[in-house]
Amino acid sequence: QCCGSVLLRTGFVDDAIEQMNGNLKDIEGKTIVTSCSGCYKTLKEDYKKYLGVDLKVIHISQLLEQLIKENKINLKGNKDLKVTYHDSCHLGRHAGEYEAPRNVIQSISNLVEMENNKENARCCGSGGGVKSAYGELSNSIAQLRIKEAEDTDADLMVSACPFCKLNLSQNSDNLEILDLSEFVFEHLDSIDLEKDNDDGEIQ
């Protein structure tokens, strides 16, 4: 089931609330891990705003950061690899998460920042229904962001949002673009999820 984010962003608030209420029976009281920045923002903030429900939500970048820190996943580093990171609007400006994806990237490679980053990062052009309703505008916005990434001389760009990854990839002729999960998977060495934390429990 959709979290309701798209309905909210396109102005169908009543329909979004109906969708959210329908989801609650399956997700309330559970820890939710999502790889979608829009879902993360919606589940973490909008469910509380519209339904008064405080859900426990973790973005995949935060989970990966934790697992790396706890040595539950070990990665093959390559500090000669230059990677630039695209802050998605939902995960960055909306939800305030800038560091977890960067920490994951820096555990593998050399991070090079674009001129506009973090709270000043440019949009990829796909959010808020723009890609569906205004395709040419969406593409032109994505191409501006691709140019900015290419100016860093990075070997590839990583994003932590599937919408960003899709739109940027569709508008990039030369620069490779990966989702953060794909980037980690490509550099995965070993996994040991049974390793205990200080409190003896896997979080």
mmCIF file with all atom_site columns, N, CA and C in Angstrom, residues 130-195:
data_model
loop_
_atom_site.group_PDB
_atom_site.id
_atom_site.type_symbol
_atom_site.label_atom_id
_atom_site.label_alt_id
_atom_site.label_comp_id
_atom_site.label_asym_id
_atom_site.label_entity_id
_atom_site.label_seq_id
_atom_site.pdbx_PDB_ins_code
_atom_site.Cartn_x
_atom_site.Cartn_y
_atom_site.Cartn_z
_atom_site.occupancy
_atom_site.B_iso_or_equiv
_atom_site.pdbx_formal_charge
_atom_site.auth_seq_id
_atom_site.auth_comp_id
_atom_site.auth_asym_id
_atom_site.auth_atom_id
_atom_site.pdbx_PDB_model_num
ATOM 1   N N  . VAL A 1 130 ? 5.414  16.764  -10.498 1.00 0.00 ? 130 VAL A N  1
ATOM 2   C CA . VAL A 1 130 ? 5.984  17.513  -11.629 1.00 0.00 ? 130 VAL A CA 1
ATOM 3   C C  . VAL A 1 130 ? 6.355  16.580  -12.776 1.00 0.00 ? 130 VAL A C  1
ATOM 4   N N  . LYS A 1 131 ? 6.950  15.432  -12.456 1.00 0.00 ? 131 LYS A N  1
ATOM 5   C CA . LYS A 1 131 ? 7.371  14.515  -13.517 1.00 0.00 ? 131 LYS A CA 1
ATOM 6   C C  . LYS A 1 131 ? 6.178  14.018  -14.332 1.00 0.00 ? 131 LYS A C  1
ATOM 7   N N  . SER A 1 132 ? 5.064  13.774  -13.666 1.00 0.00 ? 132 SER A N  1
ATOM 8   C CA . SER A 1 132 ? 3.870  13.278  -14.362 1.00 0.00 ? 132 SER A CA 1
ATOM 9   C C  . SER A 1 132 ? 3.171  14.372  -15.151 1.00 0.00 ? 132 SER A C  1
ATOM 10  N N  . ALA A 1 133 ? 3.093  15.561  -14.577 1.00 0.00 ? 133 ALA A N  1
ATOM 11  C CA . ALA A 1 133 ? 2.305  16.630  -15.203 1.00 0.00 ? 133 ALA A CA 1
ATOM 12  C C  . ALA A 1 133 ? 3.121  17.523  -16.131 1.00 0.00 ? 133 ALA A C  1
ATOM 13  N N  . TYR A 1 134 ? 4.387  17.702  -15.829 1.00 0.00 ? 134 TYR A N  1
ATOM 14  C CA . TYR A 1 134 ? 5.227  18.633  -16.590 1.00 0.00 ? 134 TYR A CA 1
ATOM 15  C C  . TYR A 1 134 ? 6.559  17.958  -16.916 1.00 0.00 ? 134 TYR A C  1
ATOM 16  N N  . GLY A 1 135 ? 6.515  16.980  -17.791 1.00 0.00 ? 135 GLY A N  1
ATOM 17  C CA . GLY A 1 135 ? 7.679  16.156  -18.086 1.00 0.00 ? 135 GLY A CA 1
ATOM 18  C C  . GLY A 1 135 ? 8.890  16.926  -18.565 1.00 0.00 ? 135 GLY A C  1
ATOM 19  N N  . GLU A 1 136 ? 8.680  17.896  -19.463 1.00 0.00 ? 136 GLU A N  1
ATOM 20  C CA . GLU A 1 136 ? 9.814  18.655  -20.002 1.00 0.00 ? 136 GLU A CA 1
ATOM 21  C C  . GLU A 1 136 ? 10.484 19.487  -18.915 1.00 0.00 ? 136 GLU A C  1
ATOM 22  N N  . LEU A 1 137 ? 9.671  20.100  -18.061 1.00 0.00 ? 137 LEU A N  1
ATOM 23  C CA . LEU A 1 137 ? 10.220 20.874  -16.949 1.00 0.00 ? 137 LEU A CA 1
ATOM 24  C C  . LEU A 1 137 ? 11.007 19.960  -16.013 1.00 0.00 ? 137 LEU A C  1
ATOM 25  N N  . SER A 1 138 ? 10.444 18.797  -15.718 1.00 0.00 ? 138 SER A N  1
ATOM 26  C CA . SER A 1 138 ? 11.119 17.834  -14.856 1.00 0.00 ? 138 SER A CA 1
ATOM 27  C C  . SER A 1 138 ? 12.481 17.446  -15.421 1.00 0.00 ? 138 SER A C  1
ATOM 28  N N  . ASN A 1 139 ? 12.525 17.203  -16.712 1.00 0.00 ? 139 ASN A N  1
ATOM 29  C CA . ASN A 1 139 ? 13.789 16.812  -17.350 1.00 0.00 ? 139 ASN A CA 1
ATOM 30  C C  . ASN A 1 139 ? 14.817 17.935  -17.312 1.00 0.00 ? 139 ASN A C  1
ATOM 31  N N  . SER A 1 140 ? 14.367 19.161  -17.546 1.00 0.00 ? 140 SER A N  1
ATOM 32  C CA . SER A 1 140 ? 15.309 20.287  -17.557 1.00 0.00 ? 140 SER A CA 1
ATOM 33  C C  . SER A 1 140 ? 15.891 20.534  -16.166 1.00 0.00 ? 140 SER A C  1
ATOM 34  N N  . ILE A 1 141 ? 15.075 20.348  -15.128 1.00 0.00 ? 141 ILE A N  1
ATOM 35  C CA . ILE A 1 141 ? 15.571 20.500  -13.756 1.00 0.00 ? 141 ILE A CA 1
ATOM 36  C C  . ILE A 1 141 ? 16.608 19.418  -13.448 1.00 0.00 ? 141 ILE A C  1
ATOM 37  N N  . ALA A 1 142 ? 16.307 18.196  -13.874 1.00 0.00 ? 142 ALA A N  1
ATOM 38  C CA . ALA A 1 142 ? 17.246 17.087  -13.651 1.00 0.00 ? 142 ALA A CA 1
ATOM 39  C C  . ALA A 1 142 ? 18.566 17.329  -14.368 1.00 0.00 ? 142 ALA A C  1
ATOM 40  N N  . GLN A 1 143 ? 18.499 17.857  -15.571 1.00 0.00 ? 143 GLN A N  1
ATOM 41  C CA . GLN A 1 143 ? 19.715 18.092  -16.352 1.00 0.00 ? 143 GLN A CA 1
ATOM 42  C C  . GLN A 1 143 ? 20.605 19.154  -15.713 1.00 0.00 ? 143 GLN A C  1
ATOM 43  N N  . LEU A 1 144 ? 19.997 20.144  -15.069 1.00 0.00 ? 144 LEU A N  1
ATOM 44  C CA . LEU A 1 144 ? 20.780 21.138  -14.330 1.00 0.00 ? 144 LEU A CA 1
ATOM 45  C C  . LEU A 1 144 ? 21.542 20.480  -13.185 1.00 0.00 ? 144 LEU A C  1
ATOM 46  N N  . ARG A 1 145 ? 20.873 19.554  -12.523 1.00 0.00 ? 145 ARG A N  1
ATOM 47  C CA . ARG A 1 145 ? 21.513 18.872  -11.395 1.00 0.00 ? 145 ARG A CA 1
ATOM 48  C C  . ARG A 1 145 ? 22.629 17.939  -11.874 1.00 0.00 ? 145 ARG A C  1
ATOM 49  N N  . ILE A 1 146 ? 22.398 17.276  -12.991 1.00 0.00 ? 146 ILE A N  1
ATOM 50  C CA . ILE A 1 146 ? 23.430 16.415  -13.574 1.00 0.00 ? 146 ILE A CA 1
ATOM 51  C C  . ILE A 1 146 ? 24.676 17.229  -13.922 1.00 0.00 ? 146 ILE A C  1
ATOM 52  N N  . LYS A 1 147 ? 24.467 18.392  -14.512 1.00 0.00 ? 147 LYS A N  1
ATOM 53  C CA . LYS A 1 147 ? 25.591 19.266  -14.876 1.00 0.00 ? 147 LYS A CA 1
ATOM 54  C C  . LYS A 1 147 ? 26.378 19.665  -13.627 1.00 0.00 ? 147 LYS A C  1
ATOM 55  N N  . GLU A 1 148 ? 25.667 19.976  -12.565 1.00 0.00 ? 148 GLU A N  1
ATOM 56  C CA . GLU A 1 148 ? 26.333 20.364  -11.324 1.00 0.00 ? 148 GLU A CA 1
ATOM 57  C C  . GLU A 1 148 ? 27.157 19.198  -10.767 1.00 0.00 ? 148 GLU A C  1
ATOM 58  N N  . ALA A 1 149 ? 26.625 17.995  -10.882 1.00 0.00 ? 149 ALA A N  1
ATOM 59  C CA . ALA A 1 149 ? 27.360 16.812  -10.422 1.00 0.00 ? 149 ALA A CA 1
ATOM 60  C C  . ALA A 1 149 ? 28.594 16.568  -11.280 1.00 0.00 ? 149 ALA A C  1
ATOM 61  N N  . GLU A 1 150 ? 28.442 16.713  -12.585 1.00 0.00 ? 150 GLU A N  1
ATOM 62  C CA . GLU A 1 150 ? 29.575 16.500  -13.493 1.00 0.00 ? 150 GLU A CA 1
ATOM 63  C C  . GLU A 1 150 ? 30.688 17.506  -13.239 1.00 0.00 ? 150 GLU A C  1
ATOM 64  N N  . ASP A 1 151 ? 30.325 18.705  -12.794 1.00 0.00 ? 151 ASP A N  1
ATOM 65  C CA . ASP A 1 151 ? 31.323 19.737  -12.512 1.00 0.00 ? 151 ASP A CA 1
ATOM 66  C C  . ASP A 1 151 ? 32.235 19.371  -11.340 1.00 0.00 ? 151 ASP A C  1
ATOM 67  N N  . THR A 1 152 ? 31.824 18.407  -10.522 1.00 0.00 ? 152 THR A N  1
ATOM 68  C CA . THR A 1 152 ? 32.663 17.974  -9.397  1.00 0.00 ? 152 THR A CA 1
ATOM 69  C C  . THR A 1 152 ? 33.735 16.973  -9.827  1.00 0.00 ? 152 THR A C  1
ATOM 70  N N  . ASP A 1 153 ? 33.637 16.490  -11.082 1.00 0.00 ? 153 ASP A N  1
ATOM 71  C CA . ASP A 1 153 ? 34.522 15.426  -11.579 1.00 0.00 ? 153 ASP A CA 1
ATOM 72  C C  . ASP A 1 153 ? 34.352 14.116  -10.813 1.00 0.00 ? 153 ASP A C  1
ATOM 73  N N  . ALA A 1 154 ? 33.175 13.928  -10.226 1.00 0.00 ? 154 ALA A N  1
ATOM 74  C CA . ALA A 1 154 ? 32.894 12.674  -9.526  1.00 0.00 ? 154 ALA A CA 1
ATOM 75  C C  . ALA A 1 154 ? 32.773 11.523  -10.523 1.00 0.00 ? 154 ALA A C  1
ATOM 76  N N  . ASP A 1 155 ? 33.079 10.333  -10.047 1.00 0.00 ? 155 ASP A N  1
ATOM 77  C CA . ASP A 1 155 ? 32.936 9.137   -10.879 1.00 0.00 ? 155 ASP A CA 1
ATOM 78  C C  . ASP A 1 155 ? 31.483 8.696   -10.982 1.00 0.00 ? 155 ASP A C  1
ATOM 79  N N  . LEU A 1 156 ? 30.724 9.009   -9.948  1.00 0.00 ? 156 LEU A N  1
ATOM 80  C CA . LEU A 1 156 ? 29.303 8.670   -9.969  1.00 0.00 ? 156 LEU A CA 1
ATOM 81  C C  . LEU A 1 156 ? 28.554 9.504   -8.948  1.00 0.00 ? 156 LEU A C  1
ATOM 82  N N  . MET A 1 157 ? 27.232 9.514   -9.077  1.00 0.00 ? 157 MET A N  1
ATOM 83  C CA . MET A 1 157 ? 26.371 10.217  -8.137  1.00 0.00 ? 157 MET A CA 1
ATOM 84  C C  . MET A 1 157 ? 25.513 9.201   -7.393  1.00 0.00 ? 157 MET A C  1
ATOM 85  N N  . VAL A 1 158 ? 25.331 9.428   -6.102  1.00 0.00 ? 158 VAL A N  1
ATOM 86  C CA . VAL A 1 158 ? 24.485 8.570   -5.274  1.00 0.00 ? 158 VAL A CA 1
ATOM 87  C C  . VAL A 1 158 ? 23.341 9.404   -4.720  1.00 0.00 ? 158 VAL A C  1
ATOM 88  N N  . SER A 1 159 ? 22.152 8.817   -4.697  1.00 0.00 ? 159 SER A N  1
ATOM 89  C CA . SER A 1 159 ? 21.001 9.442   -4.062  1.00 0.00 ? 159 SER A CA 1
ATOM 90  C C  . SER A 1 159 ? 20.351 8.436   -3.127  1.00 0.00 ? 159 SER A C  1
ATOM 91  N N  . ALA A 1 160 ? 19.598 8.929   -2.162  1.00 0.00 ? 160 ALA A N  1
ATOM 92  C CA . ALA A 1 160 ? 18.902 8.043   -1.223  1.00 0.00 ? 160 ALA A CA 1
ATOM 93  C C  . ALA A 1 160 ? 17.397 8.154   -1.410  1.00 0.00 ? 160 ALA A C  1
ATOM 94  N N  . CYS A 1 161 ? 16.982 8.392   -2.649  1.00 0.00 ? 161 CYS A N  1
ATOM 95  C CA . CYS A 1 161 ? 15.559 8.510   -2.979  1.00 0.00 ? 161 CYS A CA 1
ATOM 96  C C  . CYS A 1 161 ? 15.318 7.859   -4.337  1.00 0.00 ? 161 CYS A C  1
ATOM 97  N N  . PRO A 1 162 ? 14.403 6.896   -4.435  1.00 0.00 ? 162 PRO A N  1
ATOM 98  C CA . PRO A 1 162 ? 14.173 6.224   -5.725  1.00 0.00 ? 162 PRO A CA 1
ATOM 99  C C  . PRO A 1 162 ? 13.636 7.143   -6.810  1.00 0.00 ? 162 PRO A C  1
ATOM 100 N N  . PHE A 1 163 ? 12.831 8.140   -6.441  1.00 0.00 ? 163 PHE A N  1
ATOM 101 C CA . PHE A 1 163 ? 12.326 9.090   -7.436  1.00 0.00 ? 163 PHE A CA 1
ATOM 102 C C  . PHE A 1 163 ? 13.473 9.910   -8.018  1.00 0.00 ? 163 PHE A C  1
ATOM 103 N N  . CYS A 1 164 ? 14.367 10.366  -7.144  1.00 0.00 ? 164 CYS A N  1
ATOM 104 C CA . CYS A 1 164 ? 15.530 11.125  -7.608  1.00 0.00 ? 164 CYS A CA 1
ATOM 105 C C  . CYS A 1 164 ? 16.405 10.261  -8.505  1.00 0.00 ? 164 CYS A C  1
ATOM 106 N N  . LYS A 1 165 ? 16.659 9.037   -8.060  1.00 0.00 ? 165 LYS A N  1
ATOM 107 C CA . LYS A 1 165 ? 17.519 8.143   -8.828  1.00 0.00 ? 165 LYS A CA 1
ATOM 108 C C  . LYS A 1 165 ? 16.948 7.914   -10.223 1.00 0.00 ? 165 LYS A C  1
ATOM 109 N N  . LEU A 1 166 ? 15.641 7.675   -10.302 1.00 0.00 ? 166 LEU A N  1
ATOM 110 C CA . LEU A 1 166 ? 14.998 7.408   -11.585 1.00 0.00 ? 166 LEU A CA 1
ATOM 111 C C  . LEU A 1 166 ? 15.088 8.610   -12.511 1.00 0.00 ? 166 LEU A C  1
ATOM 112 N N  . ASN A 1 167 ? 14.704 9.790   -12.015 1.00 0.00 ? 167 ASN A N  1
ATOM 113 C CA . ASN A 1 167 ? 14.664 10.964  -12.884 1.00 0.00 ? 167 ASN A CA 1
ATOM 114 C C  . ASN A 1 167 ? 16.061 11.408  -13.302 1.00 0.00 ? 167 ASN A C  1
ATOM 115 N N  . LEU A 1 168 ? 16.996 11.364  -12.389 1.00 0.00 ? 168 LEU A N  1
ATOM 116 C CA . LEU A 1 168 ? 18.367 11.745  -12.729 1.00 0.00 ? 168 LEU A CA 1
ATOM 117 C C  . LEU A 1 168 ? 18.978 10.749  -13.714 1.00 0.00 ? 168 LEU A C  1
ATOM 118 N N  . SER A 1 169 ? 18.729 9.467   -13.506 1.00 0.00 ? 169 SER A N  1
ATOM 119 C CA . SER A 1 169 ? 19.263 8.442   -14.414 1.00 0.00 ? 169 SER A CA 1
ATOM 120 C C  . SER A 1 169 ? 18.716 8.598   -15.822 1.00 0.00 ? 169 SER A C  1
ATOM 121 N N  . GLN A 1 170 ? 17.434 8.916   -15.914 1.00 0.00 ? 170 GLN A N  1
ATOM 122 C CA . GLN A 1 170 ? 16.803 9.070   -17.224 1.00 0.00 ? 170 GLN A CA 1
ATOM 123 C C  . GLN A 1 170 ? 17.303 10.297  -17.970 1.00 0.00 ? 170 GLN A C  1
ATOM 124 N N  . ASN A 1 171 ? 17.968 11.194  -17.261 1.00 0.00 ? 171 ASN A N  1
ATOM 125 C CA . ASN A 1 171 ? 18.453 12.421  -17.888 1.00 0.00 ? 171 ASN A CA 1
ATOM 126 C C  . ASN A 1 171 ? 19.973 12.516  -17.923 1.00 0.00 ? 171 ASN A C  1
ATOM 127 N N  . SER A 1 172 ? 20.644 11.419  -17.618 1.00 0.00 ? 172 SER A N  1
ATOM 128 C CA . SER A 1 172 ? 22.106 11.421  -17.610 1.00 0.00 ? 172 SER A CA 1
ATOM 129 C C  . SER A 1 172 ? 22.644 10.551  -18.733 1.00 0.00 ? 172 SER A C  1
ATOM 130 N N  . ASP A 1 173 ? 23.469 11.130  -19.587 1.00 0.00 ? 173 ASP A N  1
ATOM 131 C CA . ASP A 1 173 ? 24.069 10.368  -20.684 1.00 0.00 ? 173 ASP A CA 1
ATOM 132 C C  . ASP A 1 173 ? 25.364 9.677   -20.265 1.00 0.00 ? 173 ASP A C  1
ATOM 133 N N  . ASN A 1 174 ? 26.113 10.307  -19.372 1.00 0.00 ? 174 ASN A N  1
ATOM 134 C CA . ASN A 1 174 ? 27.450 9.805   -19.057 1.00 0.00 ? 174 ASN A CA 1
ATOM 135 C C  . ASN A 1 174 ? 27.662 9.456   -17.585 1.00 0.00 ? 174 ASN A C  1
ATOM 136 N N  . LEU A 1 175 ? 27.071 10.234  -16.700 1.00 0.00 ? 175 LEU A N  1
ATOM 137 C CA . LEU A 1 175 ? 27.319 10.038  -15.271 1.00 0.00 ? 175 LEU A CA 1
ATOM 138 C C  . LEU A 1 175 ? 26.455 8.902   -14.727 1.00 0.00 ? 175 LEU A C  1
ATOM 139 N N  . GLU A 1 176 ? 27.095 7.948   -14.075 1.00 0.00 ? 176 GLU A N  1
ATOM 140 C CA . GLU A 1 176 ? 26.355 6.843   -13.454 1.00 0.00 ? 176 GLU A CA 1
ATOM 141 C C  . GLU A 1 176 ? 25.694 7.329   -12.172 1.00 0.00 ? 176 GLU A C  1
ATOM 142 N N  . ILE A 1 177 ? 24.453 6.902   -11.953 1.00 0.00 ? 177 ILE A N  1
ATOM 143 C CA . ILE A 1 177 ? 23.715 7.299   -10.761 1.00 0.00 ? 177 ILE A CA 1
ATOM 144 C C  . ILE A 1 177 ? 23.191 6.047   -10.080 1.00 0.00 ? 177 ILE A C  1
ATOM 145 N N  . LEU A 1 178 ? 23.475 5.922   -8.788  1.00 0.00 ? 178 LEU A N  1
ATOM 146 C CA . LEU A 1 178 ? 23.056 4.762   -8.018  1.00 0.00 ? 178 LEU A CA 1
ATOM 147 C C  . LEU A 1 178 ? 22.249 5.186   -6.805  1.00 0.00 ? 178 LEU A C  1
ATOM 148 N N  . ASP A 1 179 ? 21.319 4.336   -6.419  1.00 0.00 ? 179 ASP A N  1
ATOM 149 C CA . ASP A 1 179 ? 20.686 4.490   -5.119  1.00 0.00 ? 179 ASP A CA 1
ATOM 150 C C  . ASP A 1 179 ? 21.710 4.104   -4.050  1.00 0.00 ? 179 ASP A C  1
ATOM 151 N N  . LEU A 1 180 ? 21.588 4.680   -2.866  1.00 0.00 ? 180 LEU A N  1
ATOM 152 C CA . LEU A 1 180 ? 22.544 4.396   -1.789  1.00 0.00 ? 180 LEU A CA 1
ATOM 153 C C  . LEU A 1 180 ? 22.625 2.897   -1.494  1.00 0.00 ? 180 LEU A C  1
ATOM 154 N N  . SER A 1 181 ? 21.483 2.214   -1.512  1.00 0.00 ? 181 SER A N  1
ATOM 155 C CA . SER A 1 181 ? 21.475 0.771   -1.246  1.00 0.00 ? 181 SER A CA 1
ATOM 156 C C  . SER A 1 181 ? 22.247 0.011   -2.316  1.00 0.00 ? 181 SER A C  1
ATOM 157 N N  . GLU A 1 182 ? 22.098 0.419   -3.566  1.00 0.00 ? 182 GLU A N  1
ATOM 158 C CA . GLU A 1 182 ? 22.849 -0.212  -4.655  1.00 0.00 ? 182 GLU A CA 1
ATOM 159 C C  . GLU A 1 182 ? 24.348 0.004   -4.471  1.00 0.00 ? 182 GLU A C  1
ATOM 160 N N  . PHE A 1 183 ? 24.707 1.217   -4.083  1.00 0.00 ? 183 PHE A N  1
ATOM 161 C CA . PHE A 1 183 ? 26.119 1.565   -3.888  1.00 0.00 ? 183 PHE A CA 1
ATOM 162 C C  . PHE A 1 183 ? 26.740 0.699   -2.795  1.00 0.00 ? 183 PHE A C  1
ATOM 163 N N  . VAL A 1 184 ? 26.018 0.546   -1.693  1.00 0.00 ? 184 VAL A N  1
ATOM 164 C CA . VAL A 1 184 ? 26.509 -0.297  -0.602  1.00 0.00 ? 184 VAL A CA 1
ATOM 165 C C  . VAL A 1 184 ? 26.610 -1.752  -1.055  1.00 0.00 ? 184 VAL A C  1
ATOM 166 N N  . PHE A 1 185 ? 25.594 -2.231  -1.757  1.00 0.00 ? 185 PHE A N  1
ATOM 167 C CA . PHE A 1 185 ? 25.597 -3.625  -2.214  1.00 0.00 ? 185 PHE A CA 1
ATOM 168 C C  . PHE A 1 185 ? 26.797 -3.911  -3.116  1.00 0.00 ? 185 PHE A C  1
ATOM 169 N N  . GLU A 1 186 ? 27.127 -2.956  -3.966  1.00 0.00 ? 186 GLU A N  1
ATOM 170 C CA . GLU A 1 186 ? 28.264 -3.144  -4.875  1.00 0.00 ? 186 GLU A CA 1
ATOM 171 C C  . GLU A 1 186 ? 29.602 -3.242  -4.133  1.00 0.00 ? 186 GLU A C  1
ATOM 172 N N  . HIS A 1 187 ? 29.648 -2.693  -2.921  1.00 0.00 ? 187 HIS A N  1
ATOM 173 C CA . HIS A 1 187 ? 30.903 -2.694  -2.155  1.00 0.00 ? 187 HIS A CA 1
ATOM 174 C C  . HIS A 1 187 ? 30.810 -3.575  -0.907  1.00 0.00 ? 187 HIS A C  1
ATOM 175 N N  . LEU A 1 188 ? 29.821 -4.440  -0.880  1.00 0.00 ? 188 LEU A N  1
ATOM 176 C CA . LEU A 1 188 ? 29.619 -5.297  0.287   1.00 0.00 ? 188 LEU A CA 1
ATOM 177 C C  . LEU A 1 188 ? 30.682 -6.390  0.349   1.00 0.00 ? 188 LEU A C  1
ATOM 178 N N  . ASP A 1 189 ? 31.270 -6.540  1.524   1.00 0.00 ? 189 ASP A N  1
ATOM 179 C CA . ASP A 1 189 ? 32.277 -7.581  1.734   1.00 0.00 ? 189 ASP A CA 1
ATOM 180 C C  . ASP A 1 189 ? 31.694 -8.737  2.541   1.00 0.00 ? 189 ASP A C  1
ATOM 181 N N  . SER A 1 190 ? 31.097 -8.417  3.697   1.00 0.00 ? 190 SER A N  1
ATOM 182 C CA . SER A 1 190 ? 30.521 -9.472  4.535   1.00 0.00 ? 190 SER A CA 1
ATOM 183 C C  . SER A 1 190 ? 29.419 -8.901  5.420   1.00 0.00 ? 190 SER A C  1
ATOM 184 N N  . ILE A 1 191 ? 28.563 -9.806  5.915   1.00 0.00 ? 191 ILE A N  1
ATOM 185 C CA . ILE A 1 191 ? 27.449 -9.431  6.781   1.00 0.00 ? 191 ILE A CA 1
ATOM 186 C C  . ILE A 1 191 ? 27.484 -10.314 8.020   1.00 0.00 ? 191 ILE A C  1
ATOM 187 N N  . ASP A 1 192 ? 27.310 -9.696  9.195   1.00 0.00 ? 192 ASP A N  1
ATOM 188 C CA . ASP A 1 192 ? 27.226 -10.449 10.441  1.00 0.00 ? 192 ASP A CA 1
ATOM 189 C C  . ASP A 1 192 ? 26.179 -9.785  11.325  1.00 0.00 ? 192 ASP A C  1
ATOM 190 N N  . LEU A 1 193 ? 24.914 -10.051 11.030  1.00 0.00 ? 193 LEU A N  1
ATOM 191 C CA . LEU A 1 193 ? 23.831 -9.400  11.759  1.00 0.00 ? 193 LEU A CA 1
ATOM 192 C C  . LEU A 1 193 ? 23.643 -9.975  13.157  1.00 0.00 ? 193 LEU A C  1
ATOM 193 N N  . GLU A 1 194 ? 24.325 -11.083 13.463  1.00 0.00 ? 194 GLU A N  1
ATOM 194 C CA . GLU A 1 194 ? 24.195 -11.686 14.789  1.00 0.00 ? 194 GLU A CA 1
ATOM 195 C C  . GLU A 1 194 ? 25.118 -11.036 15.807  1.00 0.00 ? 194 GLU A C  1
ATOM 196 N N  . LYS A 1 195 ? 26.010 -10.172 15.335  1.00 0.00 ? 195 LYS A N  1
ATOM 197 C CA . LYS A 1 195 ? 26.942 -9.504  16.251  1.00 0.00 ? 195 LYS A CA 1
ATOM 198 C C  . LYS A 1 195 ? 26.153 -8.641  17.224  1.00 0.00 ? 195 LYS A C  1
#
